[in-house]
Amino acid sequence: MSELHHECGVAAIYHLSGRGRSPMCTQDGPRQISRLLPRMLLDIQNRGQLAAGMTTFDPAQPRLLRTRKDVGTVTEVFRMNHKAKAESLMKSLAGRAAIGHVRYATSGQDDRSYAQPFERKHIHKRKWFSFCFNGQLSNYGILRERLLADGDHHLTLDTDTEIILHEFGRLLSRSPTRLDWIDLLRQSAENFDGAYSLAVLTAEGEMIVARDPLGIKPMCYVHEGPLFAAASESVALLNLGFTDDQIKSLPPGHAITVHPETGFHLERFAPEQKPKHCFFEWIYFANVASTLDDQSVYLSRTHLGEELAKAERELGRVPLDCEDTIIVPVPDTSKAAADSMAYELSIPCREGLIRNRYAGRTFIEGGGNRKAKAATKYTPLREVLEGKRVILVEDSIVRSTTMNVLLDRIREVGGAKEIHVRVACPPIIAPCFYGIDMSSIDQLIGPKYFENGVISDEAQQRLADDLGADSLRYLPVEAISRAIGKPTDHLCQACVTGKYPTPCGQHLYQIALDNRGSKLDSRQTYEQLAAALSTG
């Protein structure tokens, strides 16, 4: 699934004063707990490689909040390969509290101004805060039009993060009395339709970490003595030194506030709803070492492999007792499923594709460059593939660009005699309006073959022929909930069913269906929603 870009990641850490010293502190002590934040961001770097940043709080400095952010990886932004420069940066950003972000753009441009956190400076400490966000508001266009309607407001960026920033600022400024952040979240959430996990750090030293009411986006946290830490994935907390039983998932619709005087508070800010966790987190996005909402990512992927093995036995298309048959994962996130499938079928699982981990972000282009671009990502091993009947295991096929080129290279460079693609996911037939980089129907390969998500043998073979595979099979939708261990109605599976968990998401899908073939971009889809609801 190399053609599907990641989401974003959020991290936060706070060491309260006057409550002892956490053993997680570095030798620089609680006042510089912010030194741990880049390390946490590295552990969730899988969620975004475009930009990174952090904001710290230090009440002893005139500049209470300090922000550093830029385009690049965590290592690049914080100069982690240069000891002296990294140390100088960490000293300048020292603080008792910090929030941070890694970004991949689902909206906005690839420049520094879109990097997070976003800091809103103000002469009143209560209204001076920094904010970072993972997710997407499906009613972004409506909120934007509403904010600009009076002519008194101006937006400089094309992103829902800026909308949320200004919404928070607007509520703080309009309130005649001091507004608690939990109440501010309550008021804001009434207007939000979509998915989000977020972290806020104020110039008064207050931290707020929140998760959307449906729990679409993940958020994990630890509260141990004077230390609080949170991150989009548990692996960032595990690698700080916390144990699995100390790490918890933030319940949907809840927020944690950490105050320098009153300490830690967990509170609901939105009415209770049935959760709709994004199933893609377990299949692809999350680090395989993470546990989200009490379900292991690794075990979920091994269960997907078991589902693939069961389906393969029933299909009976590929000889399973032949020494020429091997299973090969598309690196890296398919490996757990491929290993499990191979174990169940007693077939060798071989690394027939080697991923170049240093290729960076590469855009697959049309024309003669396509194979050269793909070659920067994967190298087929002829020693493994030559003369073999290859069962190629992939997470999903979204746009087909990479898969098409990859299959050609497995035959031409690897010398495989047959390639049978097995996909550990149903066909992606619908866009995502909650933060994954697939927001129009025309960019997806699934809708061209699977009408309403119906997976027929004929359609799968037609796609296999077009891609250059001998056969291709997807997992059915019902296999996903079995593998993850969550009830179907507790998962957001909109991209494989066309059934969205929020009203605006469903409206956007209908608009996207109406726009199919019109070459309108995703931004125009959001604008059409705003126009339709304003006149409706």
Coordinates of C-alpha atoms in Angstrom, one line a residue:
M1 CA 0.0 0.0 0.0
S2 CA 2.9 2.3 -0.7
E3 CA 0.7 4.5 -2.8
L4 CA -1.5 5.4 0.2
H5 CA 0.0 8.1 2.3
H6 CA -0.1 8.1 6.1
E7 CA -2.1 10.3 8.3
C8 CA -0.6 12.5 11.1
G9 CA 0.5 11.9 14.6
V10 CA 0.2 13.8 17.9
A11 CA 2.3 13.5 21.1
A12 CA 2.3 15.3 24.4
I13 CA 4.2 15.2 27.7
Y14 CA 3.9 17.0 31.1
H15 CA 5.9 16.8 34.3
L16 CA 4.0 18.5 37.1
S17 CA 6.0 20.4 39.7
G18 CA 5.9 19.8 43.5
R19 CA 4.9 16.1 43.1
G20 CA 8.3 14.4 43.1
R21 CA 10.4 13.3 40.2
S22 CA 9.4 10.7 37.6
P23 CA 12.0 8.0 36.8
M24 CA 11.3 8.8 33.2
C25 CA 13.2 12.1 33.5
T26 CA 16.5 12.5 31.7
Q27 CA 19.5 13.7 33.7
D28 CA 18.4 17.3 33.0
G29 CA 15.4 16.9 35.3
P30 CA 11.7 17.7 35.2
R31 CA 12.1 21.2 34.0
Q32 CA 13.4 19.8 30.7
I33 CA 11.0 16.9 30.3
S34 CA 10.4 18.3 26.8
R35 CA 13.7 16.5 25.7
L36 CA 11.6 13.3 25.5
L37 CA 9.2 14.7 23.0
P38 CA 11.3 14.3 19.8
R39 CA 11.9 10.7 20.8
M40 CA 8.2 10.2 21.1
L41 CA 7.7 11.7 17.6
L42 CA 10.3 9.4 16.1
D43 CA 8.2 6.4 17.3
I44 CA 5.1 7.8 15.4
Q45 CA 7.1 9.0 12.4
N46 CA 5.3 6.3 10.4
R47 CA 2.2 8.5 10.6
G48 CA 3.8 11.4 8.7
Q49 CA 7.1 12.3 7.1
L50 CA 6.4 15.6 5.5
A51 CA 6.8 17.9 8.5
A52 CA 7.4 17.9 12.3
G53 CA 7.2 20.3 15.2
M54 CA 6.8 20.9 18.9
T55 CA 5.8 23.6 21.3
T56 CA 7.1 23.8 24.9
F57 CA 6.0 25.6 28.1
D58 CA 8.4 27.1 30.6
P59 CA 6.9 29.5 33.2
A60 CA 10.4 30.8 34.1
Q61 CA 11.0 32.2 30.6
P62 CA 9.5 35.5 29.2
R63 CA 8.5 33.6 26.1
L64 CA 6.2 31.2 27.8
L65 CA 5.5 29.1 24.7
R66 CA 8.2 28.3 22.2
T67 CA 7.5 26.6 18.9
R68 CA 9.8 24.9 16.4
K69 CA 8.5 23.3 13.3
D70 CA 9.6 22.8 9.7
V71 CA 9.3 20.6 6.7
G72 CA 11.2 17.4 7.1
T73 CA 11.5 14.3 9.3
V74 CA 11.8 14.5 13.0
T75 CA 15.5 13.8 12.7
E76 CA 15.9 16.7 10.2
V77 CA 13.8 19.2 12.0
F78 CA 15.5 18.7 15.4
R79 CA 19.0 18.2 13.9
M80 CA 19.2 14.8 15.7
N81 CA 22.2 13.7 13.6
H82 CA 24.3 16.7 14.8
K83 CA 24.9 16.4 18.6
A84 CA 25.9 20.0 19.2
K85 CA 23.0 21.5 17.2
A86 CA 20.5 19.0 18.7
E87 CA 21.6 19.9 22.2
S88 CA 21.4 23.6 21.5
L89 CA 17.8 23.2 20.2
M90 CA 16.8 21.1 23.2
K91 CA 18.1 23.8 25.6
S92 CA 16.3 26.5 23.7
L93 CA 13.1 24.5 23.8
A94 CA 13.4 23.3 27.5
G95 CA 10.1 23.1 29.3
R96 CA 7.9 21.2 31.8
A97 CA 5.4 20.5 29.1
A98 CA 5.5 19.9 25.4
I99 CA 3.2 18.9 22.5
G100 CA 4.4 17.7 19.1
H101 CA 3.2 16.7 15.7
V102 CA 4.3 14.7 12.6
R103 CA 2.5 15.5 9.4
Y104 CA 1.4 14.1 6.2
A105 CA -0.8 16.5 4.2
T106 CA -4.4 15.5 3.5
S107 CA -5.1 19.2 2.9
G108 CA -2.9 22.2 2.4
Q109 CA 0.5 22.6 0.8
D110 CA 3.9 21.1 1.4
D111 CA 5.4 24.2 3.1
R112 CA 6.5 25.2 6.5
S113 CA 3.4 27.3 7.2
Y114 CA 1.3 24.2 7.3
A115 CA 3.6 22.4 9.7
Q116 CA 2.2 22.0 13.2
P117 CA 1.7 22.9 16.1
F118 CA -0.1 26.1 15.3
E119 CA 0.6 28.8 17.9
R120 CA -1.9 31.6 18.5
K121 CA 0.0 34.4 20.4
H122 CA -2.0 36.8 22.5
I123 CA -1.3 39.4 25.2
H124 CA -3.7 37.5 27.5
K125 CA -2.1 34.3 28.7
R126 CA -5.5 32.6 28.7
K127 CA -5.8 33.2 25.0
W128 CA -2.3 32.4 24.1
F129 CA -2.1 28.7 23.1
S130 CA -0.5 26.2 20.7
F131 CA -2.4 23.4 19.1
C132 CA -1.8 20.2 17.0
F133 CA -4.3 17.9 15.4
N134 CA -4.6 14.6 13.6
G135 CA -7.7 14.0 11.5
Q136 CA -10.0 15.8 9.2
L137 CA -13.3 17.6 9.6
S138 CA -15.7 16.5 6.9
N139 CA -17.7 19.8 7.4
Y140 CA -14.6 21.9 6.9
G141 CA -16.1 23.8 4.0
I142 CA -19.2 24.7 6.1
L143 CA -17.2 25.9 9.0
R144 CA -14.9 27.9 6.7
E145 CA -17.9 29.6 5.0
R146 CA -19.5 30.4 8.4
L147 CA -16.3 31.9 9.7
L148 CA -15.8 34.1 6.6
A149 CA -19.5 35.1 6.2
D150 CA -19.3 38.3 8.3
G151 CA -16.4 39.7 6.3
D152 CA -14.4 40.4 9.5
H153 CA -12.4 37.2 9.4
H154 CA -9.5 36.1 7.1
L155 CA -7.9 32.7 6.6
T156 CA -4.4 32.5 5.3
L157 CA -4.2 28.7 5.0
D158 CA -6.3 26.0 3.3
T159 CA -6.6 23.6 6.2
D160 CA -9.2 22.6 8.8
T161 CA -6.4 22.9 11.5
E162 CA -6.6 26.7 11.0
I163 CA -10.4 26.5 11.3
I164 CA -10.2 24.7 14.6
L165 CA -7.5 27.2 15.8
H166 CA -9.7 30.2 15.0
E167 CA -12.8 28.5 16.5
F168 CA -11.0 28.0 19.8
G169 CA -9.8 31.6 19.7
R170 CA -13.2 32.9 18.8
L171 CA -14.9 31.2 21.7
L172 CA -12.2 32.4 24.1
S173 CA -12.6 36.0 23.0
R174 CA -16.4 36.0 23.0
S175 CA -16.8 34.5 26.4
P176 CA -17.7 37.2 29.0
T177 CA -16.3 35.0 31.8
R178 CA -13.3 32.7 32.1
L179 CA -14.1 29.7 29.9
D180 CA -12.8 26.3 31.0
W181 CA -11.2 24.4 28.2
I182 CA -13.5 21.4 28.7
D183 CA -16.4 23.7 28.1
L184 CA -14.7 25.2 25.1
L185 CA -14.3 21.7 23.7
R186 CA -17.9 21.0 24.4
Q187 CA -19.1 24.0 22.5
S188 CA -16.7 23.4 19.6
A189 CA -17.5 19.7 19.2
E190 CA -21.2 20.6 18.6
N191 CA -20.0 22.1 15.3
F192 CA -17.5 19.4 14.3
D193 CA -18.4 16.6 12.0
G194 CA -15.4 14.3 11.4
A195 CA -12.4 12.7 13.1
Y196 CA -9.8 14.2 15.3
S197 CA -7.3 13.7 18.1
L198 CA -5.7 16.8 19.4
A199 CA -3.4 18.4 21.9
V200 CA -3.4 22.0 23.2
L201 CA -0.8 23.7 25.4
T202 CA -1.6 27.2 26.9
A203 CA 0.6 30.0 28.2
E204 CA -0.9 29.4 31.6
G205 CA 0.6 25.9 31.6
E206 CA -2.6 24.0 31.0
M207 CA -2.5 21.0 28.6
I208 CA -5.6 19.5 26.9
V209 CA -5.6 16.2 25.0
A210 CA -8.9 15.1 23.4
R211 CA -10.3 12.4 21.1
D212 CA -13.3 12.7 18.8
P213 CA -16.7 11.4 20.0
L214 CA -16.6 8.4 17.7
G215 CA -13.0 7.5 18.5
I216 CA -12.2 7.3 14.7
K217 CA -8.6 8.5 15.4
P218 CA -6.6 6.8 18.1
M219 CA -5.1 8.4 21.2
C220 CA -3.2 6.6 24.1
Y221 CA -2.0 8.0 27.4
V222 CA -0.2 7.3 30.6
H223 CA -0.6 9.0 34.0
E224 CA 2.0 7.9 36.5
G225 CA 2.8 10.0 39.5
P226 CA 3.8 13.6 38.4
L227 CA 4.2 12.5 34.7
F228 CA 1.5 12.6 32.0
A229 CA 2.3 11.5 28.4
A230 CA 0.0 10.9 25.4
A231 CA 0.5 9.9 21.8
S232 CA -1.4 8.7 18.8
E233 CA 0.1 5.3 19.3
S234 CA 1.0 3.3 22.3
V235 CA 4.5 2.4 21.0
A236 CA 5.7 6.0 21.8
L237 CA 4.8 5.5 25.4
L238 CA 6.1 1.9 25.5
N239 CA 9.5 3.1 24.3
L240 CA 9.6 5.7 27.1
G241 CA 9.7 2.8 29.5
F242 CA 6.0 2.4 30.5
T243 CA 4.5 -1.1 30.6
D244 CA 1.5 -2.3 28.6
D245 CA -0.8 -2.2 31.6
Q246 CA 0.1 1.4 32.4
I247 CA -0.9 2.6 28.9
K248 CA -4.6 3.3 28.3
S249 CA -6.6 4.4 25.3
L250 CA -8.4 7.7 25.7
P251 CA -12.2 6.9 25.5
P252 CA -14.0 8.5 22.6
G253 CA -15.5 11.9 23.4
H254 CA -13.2 12.4 26.4
A255 CA -10.5 15.0 27.1
I256 CA -7.7 15.0 29.6
T257 CA -6.7 18.3 31.2
V258 CA -3.4 18.7 33.0
H259 CA -3.2 21.9 35.2
P260 CA -0.1 23.0 37.0
E261 CA -2.0 23.4 40.2
T262 CA -5.0 21.0 40.1
G263 CA -3.2 18.2 38.2
F264 CA -4.8 15.5 36.0
H265 CA -8.5 15.3 35.1
L266 CA -10.3 12.9 32.7
E267 CA -13.7 14.2 31.6
R268 CA -16.3 13.6 28.9
F269 CA -16.9 16.6 26.6
A270 CA -19.3 15.0 24.0
P271 CA -22.4 12.8 24.4
E272 CA -21.8 9.1 24.4
Q273 CA -22.0 7.4 21.0
K274 CA -21.2 3.9 19.6
P275 CA -17.5 4.0 18.7
K276 CA -16.4 3.9 15.0
H277 CA -12.7 3.2 15.1
C278 CA -10.9 3.4 11.8
F279 CA -10.1 -0.2 10.8
F280 CA -7.2 1.0 8.7
E281 CA -5.2 1.7 11.8
W282 CA -4.9 -2.0 12.5
I283 CA -4.4 -3.0 8.9
Y284 CA -1.9 -0.5 7.8
F285 CA -1.4 2.9 9.5
A286 CA -0.3 2.0 13.0
N287 CA 3.1 0.7 14.1
V288 CA 3.0 -3.1 14.3
A289 CA 4.2 -2.8 17.9
S290 CA 1.2 -0.6 19.0
T291 CA -1.9 -1.6 20.8
L292 CA -5.0 0.5 20.1
D293 CA -8.2 0.3 22.0
D294 CA -7.1 -2.9 23.7
Q295 CA -6.4 -4.6 20.4
S296 CA -2.8 -5.5 19.3
V297 CA -1.9 -4.3 15.8
Y298 CA 0.4 -7.3 15.3
L299 CA -2.1 -9.8 16.4
S300 CA -4.8 -8.2 14.1
R301 CA -2.5 -8.6 11.2
T302 CA -1.7 -12.2 12.0
H303 CA -5.4 -12.8 12.1
L304 CA -5.8 -11.3 8.7
G305 CA -3.2 -13.8 7.5
E306 CA -5.3 -16.6 9.0
E307 CA -8.3 -15.3 7.1
L308 CA -6.2 -15.3 3.9
A309 CA -5.1 -18.8 4.5
K310 CA -8.7 -20.0 5.1
A311 CA -9.9 -18.3 1.9
E312 CA -7.0 -19.8 -0.1
R313 CA -7.8 -23.4 1.0
E314 CA -11.5 -22.8 0.0
L315 CA -10.5 -21.3 -3.4
G316 CA -8.2 -24.1 -4.4
R317 CA -6.7 -22.1 -7.2
V318 CA -3.0 -22.4 -6.3
P319 CA -1.2 -25.7 -5.6
L320 CA -0.3 -25.5 -1.9
D321 CA 1.7 -28.7 -1.7
C322 CA 4.2 -27.8 -4.4
E323 CA 7.8 -26.8 -3.6
D324 CA 7.6 -24.1 -6.3
T325 CA 4.9 -22.2 -4.4
I326 CA 6.1 -19.4 -2.0
I327 CA 4.5 -16.5 -0.2
V328 CA 6.0 -13.1 -0.5
P329 CA 4.9 -10.0 1.4
V330 CA 5.0 -6.5 0.0
P331 CA 7.2 -4.7 2.6
D332 CA 6.7 -3.8 5.3
T333 CA 3.2 -3.8 6.8
S334 CA 2.1 -6.9 4.9
K335 CA 4.8 -9.1 6.6
A336 CA 2.8 -10.2 9.7
A337 CA -0.2 -11.2 7.6
A338 CA 2.1 -13.0 5.1
D339 CA 4.0 -14.9 7.8
S340 CA 0.7 -16.0 9.4
M341 CA -0.8 -17.1 6.1
A342 CA 2.4 -19.1 5.3
Y343 CA 2.3 -20.7 8.7
E344 CA -1.3 -21.8 8.4
L345 CA -0.7 -23.2 4.9
S346 CA 2.8 -24.7 5.7
I347 CA 4.3 -22.8 2.8
P348 CA 7.6 -20.9 2.9
C349 CA 7.3 -17.1 3.4
R350 CA 10.3 -15.5 1.6
E351 CA 11.5 -11.9 1.4
G352 CA 11.4 -11.7 -2.4
L353 CA 11.0 -7.9 -2.4
I354 CA 13.6 -5.7 -0.6
R355 CA 12.4 -2.2 0.3
N356 CA 14.8 0.7 0.0
R357 CA 14.3 2.4 3.3
Y358 CA 16.3 5.5 2.3
A359 CA 14.3 6.4 -0.9
G360 CA 12.2 9.0 0.9
R361 CA 9.0 10.3 -0.6
T362 CA 8.8 9.2 -4.2
F363 CA 6.0 10.1 -6.6
I364 CA 5.1 7.5 -9.2
E365 CA 4.8 9.3 -12.5
G366 CA 3.4 8.3 -15.9
G367 CA 5.5 7.5 -18.9
G368 CA 8.9 6.0 -19.0
N369 CA 9.8 7.0 -15.4
R370 CA 7.3 4.7 -13.8
K371 CA 9.6 1.7 -13.5
A372 CA 12.5 3.8 -12.5
K373 CA 10.5 5.4 -9.7
A374 CA 9.2 2.0 -8.5
A375 CA 12.7 0.6 -8.5
T376 CA 13.7 3.2 -5.9
K377 CA 11.2 1.6 -3.5
Y378 CA 11.4 -2.2 -4.1
T379 CA 14.1 -4.5 -5.5
P380 CA 12.9 -8.0 -6.5
L381 CA 15.3 -10.8 -5.6
R382 CA 15.8 -13.2 -8.5
E383 CA 17.4 -15.7 -6.2
V384 CA 14.1 -16.0 -4.4
L385 CA 11.5 -15.5 -7.1
E386 CA 12.9 -17.2 -10.3
G387 CA 10.7 -20.0 -11.5
K388 CA 8.4 -19.7 -8.5
R389 CA 4.7 -19.5 -8.2
V390 CA 4.4 -16.4 -6.0
I391 CA 1.5 -15.7 -3.7
L392 CA 2.0 -11.9 -3.2
V393 CA 0.4 -10.6 0.0
E394 CA -0.5 -6.9 0.1
D395 CA -2.4 -4.7 2.6
S396 CA -4.7 -3.1 0.1
I397 CA -4.8 -1.8 -3.5
V398 CA -5.9 1.8 -3.6
R399 CA -4.8 3.4 -6.9
S400 CA -3.1 0.4 -8.5
T401 CA -0.2 2.5 -9.8
T402 CA 2.6 0.9 -7.7
M403 CA 1.1 -2.6 -7.9
N404 CA 1.0 -2.5 -11.7
V405 CA 4.7 -1.6 -11.9
L406 CA 5.6 -4.0 -9.1
L407 CA 4.1 -7.0 -10.8
D408 CA 6.0 -6.2 -14.0
R409 CA 9.2 -6.1 -12.1
I410 CA 8.6 -9.4 -10.2
R411 CA 8.2 -11.1 -13.6
E412 CA 10.9 -9.3 -15.5
V413 CA 13.6 -8.8 -12.8
G414 CA 12.6 -11.6 -10.4
G415 CA 11.7 -14.2 -13.0
A416 CA 8.5 -15.5 -11.3
K417 CA 6.5 -17.9 -13.4
E418 CA 3.2 -17.0 -11.8
I419 CA 1.9 -14.2 -9.5
H420 CA -1.2 -14.6 -7.4
V421 CA -2.1 -11.4 -5.5
R422 CA -3.9 -11.8 -2.1
V423 CA -5.1 -8.6 -0.5
A424 CA -5.6 -8.5 3.3
C425 CA -8.5 -6.0 3.0
P426 CA -11.7 -5.6 1.0
P427 CA -11.7 -3.4 -2.1
I428 CA -11.5 0.3 -1.4
I429 CA -14.6 1.6 -3.2
A430 CA -15.2 4.9 -1.4
P431 CA -13.2 8.0 -0.5
C432 CA -12.1 8.9 3.1
F433 CA -13.3 12.2 4.5
Y434 CA -11.7 11.7 7.9
G435 CA -8.0 12.2 7.2
I436 CA -6.7 9.5 4.9
D437 CA -5.3 10.6 1.5
M438 CA -8.0 9.3 -0.8
S439 CA -10.8 11.8 -1.2
S440 CA -12.1 11.2 -4.7
I441 CA -13.7 8.2 -6.3
D442 CA -11.9 8.6 -9.6
Q443 CA -8.5 8.1 -8.0
L444 CA -9.5 4.7 -6.6
I445 CA -9.2 1.4 -8.6
G446 CA -11.9 -0.5 -6.7
P447 CA -15.0 1.3 -8.0
K448 CA -14.1 0.5 -11.6
Y449 CA -14.4 -3.2 -10.9
F450 CA -16.6 -3.7 -7.8
E451 CA -20.0 -2.1 -8.0
N452 CA -21.4 -1.3 -4.5
G453 CA -18.5 -3.3 -3.1
V454 CA -19.7 -6.7 -4.4
I455 CA -16.7 -8.9 -4.8
S456 CA -17.4 -11.3 -7.6
D457 CA -14.9 -13.9 -9.0
E458 CA -15.3 -12.4 -12.5
A459 CA -14.5 -8.8 -11.3
Q460 CA -11.4 -10.0 -9.3
Q461 CA -10.1 -11.9 -12.3
R462 CA -10.7 -8.9 -14.6
L463 CA -8.6 -6.7 -12.2
A464 CA -5.9 -9.4 -12.1
D465 CA -5.7 -9.4 -15.9
D466 CA -5.5 -5.6 -16.0
L467 CA -2.8 -5.5 -13.4
G468 CA -0.8 -8.4 -14.9
A469 CA -1.4 -11.0 -12.2
D470 CA -2.4 -14.6 -12.8
S471 CA -5.1 -14.2 -10.1
L472 CA -6.2 -11.8 -7.4
R473 CA -8.4 -12.2 -4.3
Y474 CA -9.6 -9.8 -1.7
L475 CA -10.8 -10.5 1.8
P476 CA -14.5 -10.0 2.4
V477 CA -15.7 -7.1 4.7
E478 CA -16.8 -9.4 7.4
A479 CA -13.2 -10.8 7.8
I480 CA -12.0 -7.4 9.1
S481 CA -14.0 -7.3 12.4
R482 CA -13.0 -10.9 13.0
A483 CA -9.4 -10.2 12.6
I484 CA -9.4 -7.0 14.7
G485 CA -11.6 -8.4 17.4
K486 CA -14.1 -5.6 17.3
P487 CA -17.8 -5.7 16.5
T488 CA -18.5 -4.6 13.0
D489 CA -20.7 -1.7 14.2
H490 CA -17.7 -0.4 16.3
L491 CA -15.6 0.2 13.2
C492 CA -15.5 2.8 10.6
Q493 CA -15.4 0.9 7.3
A494 CA -16.8 3.6 5.1
C495 CA -14.0 3.2 2.5
V496 CA -15.0 -0.4 1.8
T497 CA -18.8 -0.1 2.3
G498 CA -19.8 3.4 1.4
K499 CA -21.6 3.8 4.7
Y500 CA -20.2 6.7 6.7
P501 CA -20.5 7.2 10.5
T502 CA -21.2 11.0 10.3
P503 CA -23.9 12.9 8.3
C504 CA -21.5 15.2 6.4
G505 CA -19.3 12.2 5.5
Q506 CA -22.3 10.6 3.9
H507 CA -23.3 13.8 2.1
L508 CA -19.8 14.2 0.8
Y509 CA -19.9 10.6 -0.6
Q510 CA -23.1 11.3 -2.5
I511 CA -21.5 14.5 -3.9
A512 CA -18.4 12.5 -4.9
L513 CA -20.7 9.9 -6.6
D514 CA -22.4 12.7 -8.5
N515 CA -19.0 14.2 -9.5
R516 CA -17.6 10.9 -10.7
G517 CA -15.8 11.5 -14.0
S518 CA -16.0 15.3 -13.8
K519 CA -12.4 15.8 -12.7
L520 CA -13.4 18.0 -9.8
D521 CA -10.8 17.9 -7.0
S522 CA -11.5 17.0 -3.4
R523 CA -11.6 20.7 -2.3
Q524 CA -14.4 21.4 -4.7
T525 CA -16.3 18.5 -3.2
Y526 CA -16.1 20.2 0.2
E527 CA -17.2 23.5 -1.3
Q528 CA -20.2 21.9 -2.9
L529 CA -21.3 20.5 0.4
A530 CA -21.1 23.9 2.0
A531 CA -23.1 25.4 -0.9
A532 CA -25.7 22.6 -0.8
L533 CA -26.3 22.8 2.9
S534 CA -26.5 26.6 2.9
T535 CA -29.2 26.6 0.3
G536 CA -31.0 23.5 1.6

